[in-house]
PDB file of C-alpha atoms in Angstrom:
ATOM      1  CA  UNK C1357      86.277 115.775  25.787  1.00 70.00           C
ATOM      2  CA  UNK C1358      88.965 115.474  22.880  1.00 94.00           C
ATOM      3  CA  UNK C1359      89.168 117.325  19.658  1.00 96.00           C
ATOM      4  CA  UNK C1360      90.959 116.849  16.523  1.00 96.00           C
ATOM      5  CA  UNK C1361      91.688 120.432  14.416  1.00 97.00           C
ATOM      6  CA  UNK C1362      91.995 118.441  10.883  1.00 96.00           C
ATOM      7  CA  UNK C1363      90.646 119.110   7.324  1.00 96.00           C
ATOM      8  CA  UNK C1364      89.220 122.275   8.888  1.00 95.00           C
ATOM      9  CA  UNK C1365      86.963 120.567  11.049  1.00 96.00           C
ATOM     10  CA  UNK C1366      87.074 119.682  14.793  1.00 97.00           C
ATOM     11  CA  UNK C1367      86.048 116.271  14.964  1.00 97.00           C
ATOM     12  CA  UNK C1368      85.009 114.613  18.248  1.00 98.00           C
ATOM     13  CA  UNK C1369      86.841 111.166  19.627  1.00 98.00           C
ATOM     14  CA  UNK C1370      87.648 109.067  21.852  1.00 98.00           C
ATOM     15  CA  UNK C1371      90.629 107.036  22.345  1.00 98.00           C
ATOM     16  CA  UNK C1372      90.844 104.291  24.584  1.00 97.00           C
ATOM     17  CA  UNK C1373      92.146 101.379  25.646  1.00 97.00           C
ATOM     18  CA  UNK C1374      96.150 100.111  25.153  1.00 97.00           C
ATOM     19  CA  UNK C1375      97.229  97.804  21.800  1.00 97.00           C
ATOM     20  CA  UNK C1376      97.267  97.306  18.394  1.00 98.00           C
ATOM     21  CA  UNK C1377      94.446 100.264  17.338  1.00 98.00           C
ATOM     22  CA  UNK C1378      91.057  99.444  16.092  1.00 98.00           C
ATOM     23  CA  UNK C1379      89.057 101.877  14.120  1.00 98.00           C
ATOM     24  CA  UNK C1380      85.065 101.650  14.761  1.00 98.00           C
ATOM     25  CA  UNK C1381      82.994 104.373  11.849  1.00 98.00           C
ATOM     26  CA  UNK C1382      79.579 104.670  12.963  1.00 97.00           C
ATOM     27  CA  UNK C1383      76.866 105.187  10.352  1.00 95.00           C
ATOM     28  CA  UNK C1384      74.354 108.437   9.171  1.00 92.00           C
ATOM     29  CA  UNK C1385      73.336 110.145  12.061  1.00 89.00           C
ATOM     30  CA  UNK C1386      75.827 108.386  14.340  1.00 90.00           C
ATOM     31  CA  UNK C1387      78.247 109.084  17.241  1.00 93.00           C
ATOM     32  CA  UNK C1388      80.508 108.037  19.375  1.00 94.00           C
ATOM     33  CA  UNK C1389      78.306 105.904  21.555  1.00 93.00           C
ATOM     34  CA  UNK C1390      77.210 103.467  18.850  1.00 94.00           C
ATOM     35  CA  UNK C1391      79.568 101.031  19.687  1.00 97.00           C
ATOM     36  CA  UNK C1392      79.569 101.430  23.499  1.00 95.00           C
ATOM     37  CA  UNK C1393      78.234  98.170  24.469  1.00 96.00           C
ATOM     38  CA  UNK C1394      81.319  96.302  22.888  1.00 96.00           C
ATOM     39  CA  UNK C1395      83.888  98.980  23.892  1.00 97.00           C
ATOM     40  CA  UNK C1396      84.806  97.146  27.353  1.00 97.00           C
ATOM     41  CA  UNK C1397      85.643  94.638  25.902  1.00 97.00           C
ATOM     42  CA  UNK C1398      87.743  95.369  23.271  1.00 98.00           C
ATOM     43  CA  UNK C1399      89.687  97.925  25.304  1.00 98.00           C
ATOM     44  CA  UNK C1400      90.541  94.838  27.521  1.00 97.00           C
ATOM     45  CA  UNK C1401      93.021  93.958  24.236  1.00 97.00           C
ATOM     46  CA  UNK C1402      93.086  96.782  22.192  1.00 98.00           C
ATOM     47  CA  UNK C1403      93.455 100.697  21.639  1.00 98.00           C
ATOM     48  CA  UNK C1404      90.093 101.680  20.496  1.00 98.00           C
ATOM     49  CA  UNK C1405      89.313 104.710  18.920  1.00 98.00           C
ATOM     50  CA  UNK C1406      86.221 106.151  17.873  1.00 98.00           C
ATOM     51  CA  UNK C1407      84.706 109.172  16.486  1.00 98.00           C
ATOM     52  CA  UNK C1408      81.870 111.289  15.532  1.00 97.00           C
ATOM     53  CA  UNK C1409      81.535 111.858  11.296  1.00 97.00           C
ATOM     54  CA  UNK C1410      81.379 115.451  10.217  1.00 96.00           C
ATOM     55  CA  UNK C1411      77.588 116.327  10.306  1.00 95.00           C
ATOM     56  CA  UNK C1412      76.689 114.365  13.229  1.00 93.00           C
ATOM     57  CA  UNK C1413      77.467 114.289  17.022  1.00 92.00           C
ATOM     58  CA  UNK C1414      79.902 117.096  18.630  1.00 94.00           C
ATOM     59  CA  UNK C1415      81.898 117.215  15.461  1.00 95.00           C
ATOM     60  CA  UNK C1416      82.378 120.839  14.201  1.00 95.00           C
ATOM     61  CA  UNK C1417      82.354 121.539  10.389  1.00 93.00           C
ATOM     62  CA  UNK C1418      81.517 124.421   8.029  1.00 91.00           C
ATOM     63  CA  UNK C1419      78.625 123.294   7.257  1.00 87.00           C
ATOM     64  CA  UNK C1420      78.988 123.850   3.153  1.00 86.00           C
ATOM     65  CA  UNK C1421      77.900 120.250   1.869  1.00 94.00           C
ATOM     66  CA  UNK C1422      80.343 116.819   2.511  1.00 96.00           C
ATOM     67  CA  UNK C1423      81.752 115.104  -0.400  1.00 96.00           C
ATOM     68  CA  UNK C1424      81.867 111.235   0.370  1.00 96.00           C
ATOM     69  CA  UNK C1425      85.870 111.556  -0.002  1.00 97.00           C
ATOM     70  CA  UNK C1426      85.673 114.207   2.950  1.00 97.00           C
ATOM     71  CA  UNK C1427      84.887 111.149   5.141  1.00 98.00           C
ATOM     72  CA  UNK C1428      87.689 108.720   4.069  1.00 98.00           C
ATOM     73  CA  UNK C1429      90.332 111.628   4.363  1.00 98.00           C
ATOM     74  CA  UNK C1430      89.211 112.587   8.089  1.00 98.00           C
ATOM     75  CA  UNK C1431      89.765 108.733   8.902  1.00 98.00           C
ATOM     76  CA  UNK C1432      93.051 109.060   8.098  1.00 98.00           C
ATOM     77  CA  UNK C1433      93.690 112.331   9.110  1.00 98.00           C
ATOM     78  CA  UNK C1434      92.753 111.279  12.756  1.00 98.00           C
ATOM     79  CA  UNK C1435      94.810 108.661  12.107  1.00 98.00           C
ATOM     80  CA  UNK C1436      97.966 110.380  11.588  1.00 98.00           C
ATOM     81  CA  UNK C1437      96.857 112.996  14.219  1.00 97.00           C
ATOM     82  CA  UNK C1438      97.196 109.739  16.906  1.00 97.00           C
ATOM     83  CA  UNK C1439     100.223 108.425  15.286  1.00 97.00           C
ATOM     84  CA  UNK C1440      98.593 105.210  14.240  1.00 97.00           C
ATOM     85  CA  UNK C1441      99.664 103.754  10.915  1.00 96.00           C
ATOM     86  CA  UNK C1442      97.745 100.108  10.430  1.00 97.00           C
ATOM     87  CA  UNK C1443      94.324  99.356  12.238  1.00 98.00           C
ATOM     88  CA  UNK C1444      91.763  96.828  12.081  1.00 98.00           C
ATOM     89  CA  UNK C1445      88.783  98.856  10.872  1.00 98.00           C
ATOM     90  CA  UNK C1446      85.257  98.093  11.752  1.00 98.00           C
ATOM     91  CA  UNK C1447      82.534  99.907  10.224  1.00 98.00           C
ATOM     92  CA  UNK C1448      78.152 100.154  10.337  1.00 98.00           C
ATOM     93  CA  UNK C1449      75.957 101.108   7.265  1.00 97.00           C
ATOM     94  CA  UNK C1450      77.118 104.524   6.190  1.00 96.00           C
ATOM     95  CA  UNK C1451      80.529 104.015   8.268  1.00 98.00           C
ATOM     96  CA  UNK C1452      80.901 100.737   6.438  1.00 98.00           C
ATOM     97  CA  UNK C1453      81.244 102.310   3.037  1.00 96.00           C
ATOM     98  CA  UNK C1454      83.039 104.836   4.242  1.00 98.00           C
ATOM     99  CA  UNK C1455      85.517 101.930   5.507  1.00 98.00           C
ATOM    100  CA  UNK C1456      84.995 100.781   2.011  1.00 98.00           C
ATOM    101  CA  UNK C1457      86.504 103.295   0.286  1.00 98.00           C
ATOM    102  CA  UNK C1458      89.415 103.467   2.502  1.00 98.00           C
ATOM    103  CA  UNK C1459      90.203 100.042   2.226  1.00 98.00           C
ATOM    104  CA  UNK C1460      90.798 100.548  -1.679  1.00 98.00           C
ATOM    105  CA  UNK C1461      92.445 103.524  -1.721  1.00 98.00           C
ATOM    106  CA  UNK C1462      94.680 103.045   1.883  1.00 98.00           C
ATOM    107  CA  UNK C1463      94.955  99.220   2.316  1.00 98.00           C
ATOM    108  CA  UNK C1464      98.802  99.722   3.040  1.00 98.00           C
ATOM    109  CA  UNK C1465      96.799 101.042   6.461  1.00 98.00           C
ATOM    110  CA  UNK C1466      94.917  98.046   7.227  1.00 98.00           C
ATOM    111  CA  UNK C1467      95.361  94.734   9.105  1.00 98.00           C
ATOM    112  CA  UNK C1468      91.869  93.738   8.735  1.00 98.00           C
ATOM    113  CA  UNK C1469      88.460  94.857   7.584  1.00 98.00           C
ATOM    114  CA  UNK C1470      84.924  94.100   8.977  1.00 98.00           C
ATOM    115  CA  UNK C1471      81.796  95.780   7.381  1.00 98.00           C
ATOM    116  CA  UNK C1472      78.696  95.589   9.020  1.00 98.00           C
ATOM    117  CA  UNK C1473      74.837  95.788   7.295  1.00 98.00           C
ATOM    118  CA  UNK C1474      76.997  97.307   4.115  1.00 98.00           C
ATOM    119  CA  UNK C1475      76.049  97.900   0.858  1.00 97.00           C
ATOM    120  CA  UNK C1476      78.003  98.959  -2.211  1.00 97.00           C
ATOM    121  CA  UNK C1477      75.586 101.737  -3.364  1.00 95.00           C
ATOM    122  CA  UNK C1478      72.778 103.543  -1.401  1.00 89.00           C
ATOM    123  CA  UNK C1479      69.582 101.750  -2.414  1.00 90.00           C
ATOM    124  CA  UNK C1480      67.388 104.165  -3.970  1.00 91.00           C
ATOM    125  CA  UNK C1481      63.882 103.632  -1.049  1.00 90.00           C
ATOM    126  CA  UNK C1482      66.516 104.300   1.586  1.00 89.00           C
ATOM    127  CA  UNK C1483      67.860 107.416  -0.206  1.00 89.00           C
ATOM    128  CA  UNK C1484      64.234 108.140  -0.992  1.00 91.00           C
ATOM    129  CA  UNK C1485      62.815 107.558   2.678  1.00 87.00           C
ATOM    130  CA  UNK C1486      65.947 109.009   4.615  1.00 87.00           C
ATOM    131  CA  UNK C1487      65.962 112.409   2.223  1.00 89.00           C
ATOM    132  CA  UNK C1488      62.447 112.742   2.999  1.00 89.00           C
ATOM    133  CA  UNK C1489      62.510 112.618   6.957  1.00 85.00           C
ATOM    134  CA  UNK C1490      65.507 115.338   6.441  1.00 87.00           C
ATOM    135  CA  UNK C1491      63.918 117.656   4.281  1.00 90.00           C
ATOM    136  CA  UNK C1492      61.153 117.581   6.648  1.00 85.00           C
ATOM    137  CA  UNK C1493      63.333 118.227   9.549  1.00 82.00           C
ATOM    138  CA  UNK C1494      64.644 121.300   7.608  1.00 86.00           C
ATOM    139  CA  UNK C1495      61.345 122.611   6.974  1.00 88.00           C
ATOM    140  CA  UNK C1496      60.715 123.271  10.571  1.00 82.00           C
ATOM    141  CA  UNK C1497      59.440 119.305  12.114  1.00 76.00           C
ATOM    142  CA  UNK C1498      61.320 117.965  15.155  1.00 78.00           C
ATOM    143  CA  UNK C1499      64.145 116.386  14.087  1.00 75.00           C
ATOM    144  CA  UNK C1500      64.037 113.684  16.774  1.00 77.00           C
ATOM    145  CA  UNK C1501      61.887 112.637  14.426  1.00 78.00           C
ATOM    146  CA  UNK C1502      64.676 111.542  12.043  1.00 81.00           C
ATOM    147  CA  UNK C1503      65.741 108.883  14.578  1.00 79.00           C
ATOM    148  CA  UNK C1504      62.595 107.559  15.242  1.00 84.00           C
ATOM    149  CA  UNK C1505      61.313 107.120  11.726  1.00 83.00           C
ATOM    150  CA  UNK C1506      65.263 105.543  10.637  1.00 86.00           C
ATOM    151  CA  UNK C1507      64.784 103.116  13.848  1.00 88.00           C
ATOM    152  CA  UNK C1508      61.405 102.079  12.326  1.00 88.00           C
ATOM    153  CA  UNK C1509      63.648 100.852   9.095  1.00 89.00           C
ATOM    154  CA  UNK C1510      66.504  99.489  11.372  1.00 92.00           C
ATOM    155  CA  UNK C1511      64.939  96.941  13.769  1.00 92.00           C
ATOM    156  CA  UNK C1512      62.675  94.177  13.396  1.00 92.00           C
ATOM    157  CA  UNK C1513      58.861  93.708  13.931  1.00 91.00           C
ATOM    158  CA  UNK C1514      59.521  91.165  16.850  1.00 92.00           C
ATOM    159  CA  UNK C1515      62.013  93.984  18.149  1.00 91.00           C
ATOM    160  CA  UNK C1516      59.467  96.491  18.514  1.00 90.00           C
ATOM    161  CA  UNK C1517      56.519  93.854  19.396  1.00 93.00           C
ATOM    162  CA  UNK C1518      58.675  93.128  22.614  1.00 92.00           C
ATOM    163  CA  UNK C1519      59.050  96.199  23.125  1.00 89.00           C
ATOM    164  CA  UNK C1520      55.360  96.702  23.416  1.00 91.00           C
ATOM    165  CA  UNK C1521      54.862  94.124  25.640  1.00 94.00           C
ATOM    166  CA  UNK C1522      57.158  95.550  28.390  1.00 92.00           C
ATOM    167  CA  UNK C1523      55.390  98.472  27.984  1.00 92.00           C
ATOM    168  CA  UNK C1524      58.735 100.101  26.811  1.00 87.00           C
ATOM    169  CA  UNK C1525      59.163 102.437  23.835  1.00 83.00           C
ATOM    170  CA  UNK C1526      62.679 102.457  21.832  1.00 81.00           C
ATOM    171  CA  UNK C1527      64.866 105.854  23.035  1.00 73.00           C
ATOM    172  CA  UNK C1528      65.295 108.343  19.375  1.00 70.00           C
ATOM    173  CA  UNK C1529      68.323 110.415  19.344  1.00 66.00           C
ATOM    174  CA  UNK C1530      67.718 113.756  20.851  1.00 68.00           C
ATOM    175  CA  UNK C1531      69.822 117.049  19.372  1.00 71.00           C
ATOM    176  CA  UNK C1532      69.820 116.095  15.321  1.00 79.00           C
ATOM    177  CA  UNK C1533      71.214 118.944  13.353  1.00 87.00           C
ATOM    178  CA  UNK C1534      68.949 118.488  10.525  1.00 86.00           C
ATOM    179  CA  UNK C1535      71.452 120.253   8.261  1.00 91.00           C
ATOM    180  CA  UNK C1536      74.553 118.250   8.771  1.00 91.00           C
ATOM    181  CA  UNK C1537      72.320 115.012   8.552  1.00 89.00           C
ATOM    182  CA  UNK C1538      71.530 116.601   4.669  1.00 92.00           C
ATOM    183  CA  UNK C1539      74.953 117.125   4.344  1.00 95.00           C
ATOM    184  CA  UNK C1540      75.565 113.552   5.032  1.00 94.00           C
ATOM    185  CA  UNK C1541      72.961 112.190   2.741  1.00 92.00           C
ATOM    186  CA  UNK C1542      74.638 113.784  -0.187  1.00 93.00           C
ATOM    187  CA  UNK C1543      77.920 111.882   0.607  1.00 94.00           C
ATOM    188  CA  UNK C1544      75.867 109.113   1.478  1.00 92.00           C
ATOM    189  CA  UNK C1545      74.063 109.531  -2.391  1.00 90.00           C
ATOM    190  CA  UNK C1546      77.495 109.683  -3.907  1.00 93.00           C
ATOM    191  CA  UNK C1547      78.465 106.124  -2.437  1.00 94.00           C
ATOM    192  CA  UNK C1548      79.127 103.564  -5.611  1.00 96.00           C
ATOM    193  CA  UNK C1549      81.869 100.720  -5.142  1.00 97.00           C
ATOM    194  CA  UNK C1550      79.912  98.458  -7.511  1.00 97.00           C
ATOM    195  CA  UNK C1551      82.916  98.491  -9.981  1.00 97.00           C
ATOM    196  CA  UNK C1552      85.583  98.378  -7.804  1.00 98.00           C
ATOM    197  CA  UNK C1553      84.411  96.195  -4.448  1.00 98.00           C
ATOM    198  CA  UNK C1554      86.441  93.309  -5.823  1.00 98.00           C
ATOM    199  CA  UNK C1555      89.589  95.658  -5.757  1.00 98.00           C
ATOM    200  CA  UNK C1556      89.590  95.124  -1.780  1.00 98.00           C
ATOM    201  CA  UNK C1557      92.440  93.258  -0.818  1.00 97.00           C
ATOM    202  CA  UNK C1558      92.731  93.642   2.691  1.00 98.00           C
ATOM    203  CA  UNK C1559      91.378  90.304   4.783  1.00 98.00           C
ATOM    204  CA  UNK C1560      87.341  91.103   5.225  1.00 98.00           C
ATOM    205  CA  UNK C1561      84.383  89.890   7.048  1.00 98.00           C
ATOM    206  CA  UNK C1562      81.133  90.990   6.352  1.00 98.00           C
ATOM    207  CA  UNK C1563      78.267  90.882   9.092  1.00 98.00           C
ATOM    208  CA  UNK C1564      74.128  91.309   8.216  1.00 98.00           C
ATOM    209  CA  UNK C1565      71.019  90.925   9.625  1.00 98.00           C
ATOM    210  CA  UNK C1566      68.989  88.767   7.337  1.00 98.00           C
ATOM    211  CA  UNK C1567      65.788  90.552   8.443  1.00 97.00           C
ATOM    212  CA  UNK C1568      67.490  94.117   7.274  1.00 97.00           C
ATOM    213  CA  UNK C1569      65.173  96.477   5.537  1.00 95.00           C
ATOM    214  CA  UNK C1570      66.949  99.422   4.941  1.00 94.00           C
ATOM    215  CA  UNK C1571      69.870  97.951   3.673  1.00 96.00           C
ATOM    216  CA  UNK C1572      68.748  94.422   2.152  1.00 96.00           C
ATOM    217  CA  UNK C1573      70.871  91.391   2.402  1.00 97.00           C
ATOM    218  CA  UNK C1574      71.582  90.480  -1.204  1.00 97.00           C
ATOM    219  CA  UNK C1575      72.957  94.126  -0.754  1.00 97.00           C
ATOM    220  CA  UNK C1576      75.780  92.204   1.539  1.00 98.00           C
ATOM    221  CA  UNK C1577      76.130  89.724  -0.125  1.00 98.00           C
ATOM    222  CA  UNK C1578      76.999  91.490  -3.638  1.00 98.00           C
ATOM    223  CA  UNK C1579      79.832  92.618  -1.699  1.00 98.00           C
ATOM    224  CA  UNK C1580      81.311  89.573   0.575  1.00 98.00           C
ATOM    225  CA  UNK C1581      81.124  87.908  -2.953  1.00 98.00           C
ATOM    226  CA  UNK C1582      83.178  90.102  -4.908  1.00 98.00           C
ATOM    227  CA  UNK C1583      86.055  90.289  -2.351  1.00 98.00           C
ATOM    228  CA  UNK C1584      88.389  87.514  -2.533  1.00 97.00           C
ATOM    229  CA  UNK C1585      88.055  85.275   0.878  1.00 97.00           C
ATOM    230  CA  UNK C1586      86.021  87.297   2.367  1.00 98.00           C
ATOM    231  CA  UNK C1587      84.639  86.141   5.252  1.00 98.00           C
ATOM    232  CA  UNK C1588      80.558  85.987   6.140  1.00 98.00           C
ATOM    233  CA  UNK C1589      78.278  85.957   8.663  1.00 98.00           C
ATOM    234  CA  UNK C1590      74.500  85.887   8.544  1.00 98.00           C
ATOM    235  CA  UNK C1591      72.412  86.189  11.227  1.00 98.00           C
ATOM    236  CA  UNK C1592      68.505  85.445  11.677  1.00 97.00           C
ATOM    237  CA  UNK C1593      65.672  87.685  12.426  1.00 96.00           C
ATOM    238  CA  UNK C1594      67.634  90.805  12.926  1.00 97.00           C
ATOM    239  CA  UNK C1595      67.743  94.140  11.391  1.00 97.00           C
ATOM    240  CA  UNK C1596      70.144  96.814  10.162  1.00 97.00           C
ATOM    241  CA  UNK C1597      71.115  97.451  13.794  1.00 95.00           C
ATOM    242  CA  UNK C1598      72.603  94.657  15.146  1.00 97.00           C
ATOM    243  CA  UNK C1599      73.664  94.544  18.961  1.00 96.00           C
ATOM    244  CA  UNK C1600      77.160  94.047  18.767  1.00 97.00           C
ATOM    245  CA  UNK C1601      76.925  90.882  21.306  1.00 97.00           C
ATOM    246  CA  UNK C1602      76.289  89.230  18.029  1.00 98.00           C
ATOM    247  CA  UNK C1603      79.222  89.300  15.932  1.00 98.00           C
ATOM    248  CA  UNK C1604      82.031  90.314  18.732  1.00 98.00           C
ATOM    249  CA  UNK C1605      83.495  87.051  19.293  1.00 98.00           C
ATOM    250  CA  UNK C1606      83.749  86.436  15.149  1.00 98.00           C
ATOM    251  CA  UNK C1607      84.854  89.874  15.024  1.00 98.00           C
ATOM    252  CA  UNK C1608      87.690  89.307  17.561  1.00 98.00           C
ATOM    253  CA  UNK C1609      88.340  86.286  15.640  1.00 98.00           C
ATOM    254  CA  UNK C1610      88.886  87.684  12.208  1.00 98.00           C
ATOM    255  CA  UNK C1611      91.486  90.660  14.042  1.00 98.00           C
ATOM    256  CA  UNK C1612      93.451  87.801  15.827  1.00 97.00           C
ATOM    257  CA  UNK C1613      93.983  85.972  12.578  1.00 97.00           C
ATOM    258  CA  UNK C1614      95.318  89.294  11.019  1.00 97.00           C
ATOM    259  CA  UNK C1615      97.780  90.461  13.519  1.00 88.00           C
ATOM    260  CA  UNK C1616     101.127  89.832  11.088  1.00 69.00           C
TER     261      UNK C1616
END
């Protein structure tokens, strides 16, 4: 189980797979099984790597607050710890801004950018909803609590009516630190690239469920039209999780046309 000593944290990875690297940031509450469904087959092209944000996961941190810039200079610490200089980055919600924000202050490290369900600020019922669930987490409730209540925002009502019909019920995270998942809403809070989305230069695609709640579509679409030839796709009756069957092959796509 590999650790990274940087920025006085130990963050959690994994690195797998042999090629040009790919970068995957997982969103609030995340680790480094988000993206495990798509892993085999990107590893079939590309080194992979993956890791768990301070706050969440097996990550260690000191636990005194996280800035929003704390999570664009861990990226590229790991980065330099693995002795990988330009990626294609991929990232989800929270991990999406966070890829963001690197992308306008480190596109010299970039061969391509793909943000998925992004937005360029948090929206303010998220913030409200989210903060909420934590503070009640930290006040002595269950925090596997936290995951069901976010998956009730983050999939669709046909999702969970199927669900229901096969008599199944949707598995919640188990093992939440409700304090690091407060620590991440207050980077999360700080997120604004409303003035300066257009500044990415790096080629993008941008990927959202047109049935997202927690992170509205218009919210995806502010960005994909600011950033010039950016890439979009849409998809139908899906939420702010989206299984990752669903954009692989256009994600493949965009990296293959940026391999220069």
């Amino acid at each position: 189980m590999p650790f990274a000593s940087i920025n006085g944290i130990e963050m959690h990875y994994h690195d797998e797979g042999e090629g040009i690297p790919i970068v995957l940031i997982t969103g609030f509450s995340g680790d480094t099984s988000f993206f495990k469904q798509m892993i085999p087959e990107l590893t079939q092209r590309y080194r992979v790597i993956t890791f768990d944000n301070r706050g969440a996961g097996l990550t260690r941190y000191p636990g005194q607050g996280i800035r929003k810039q704390d999570f664009v200079d861990d990226v590229r610490a790991l980065m330099d710890l693995l002795g990988v200089f330009k990626v294609h980055m991929l990232g989800w919600s929270m991990g999406a801004h966070i890829a963001q924000e690197f992308a306008l202050q480190h596109p010299e490290r970039l061969r391509s950018l793909t943000i998925v369900s992004a937005y360029p600020y948090r929206p303010a019922r998220s913030s409200y909803f989210m903060n909420g669930i934590v503070d009640c987490a930290l006040r002595g409730g269950d925090p596997e609590y936290i995951g069901m209540m976010t998956n009730a925002f983050c999939f669709t009502e046909d999702f969970f009516s199927g669900l229901e019909a096969k008599g199944k019920t949707l598995r919640s995270l188990k093992g939440l630190d409700a304090r690091g998942l407060k620590d991440q809403m207050g980077a999360l809070d700080e997120f604004d690239t409303r003035e300066r989305v257009s500044g990415i230069s790096v080629p993008t695609l941008s990927v959202h469920g047109l049935s997202d709640i927690m992170v509205e579509p218009k919210l995806g679409d502010f960005i994909s039209d600011r950033i010039p030839g950016c890439k979009v796709l849409r998809i139908p009756n899906v939420g702010h999780i989206i299984k990752t069957d669903l954009y692989v092959k256009e994600f493949m796509e965009h990296m293959a046309s940026n391999e220069q």
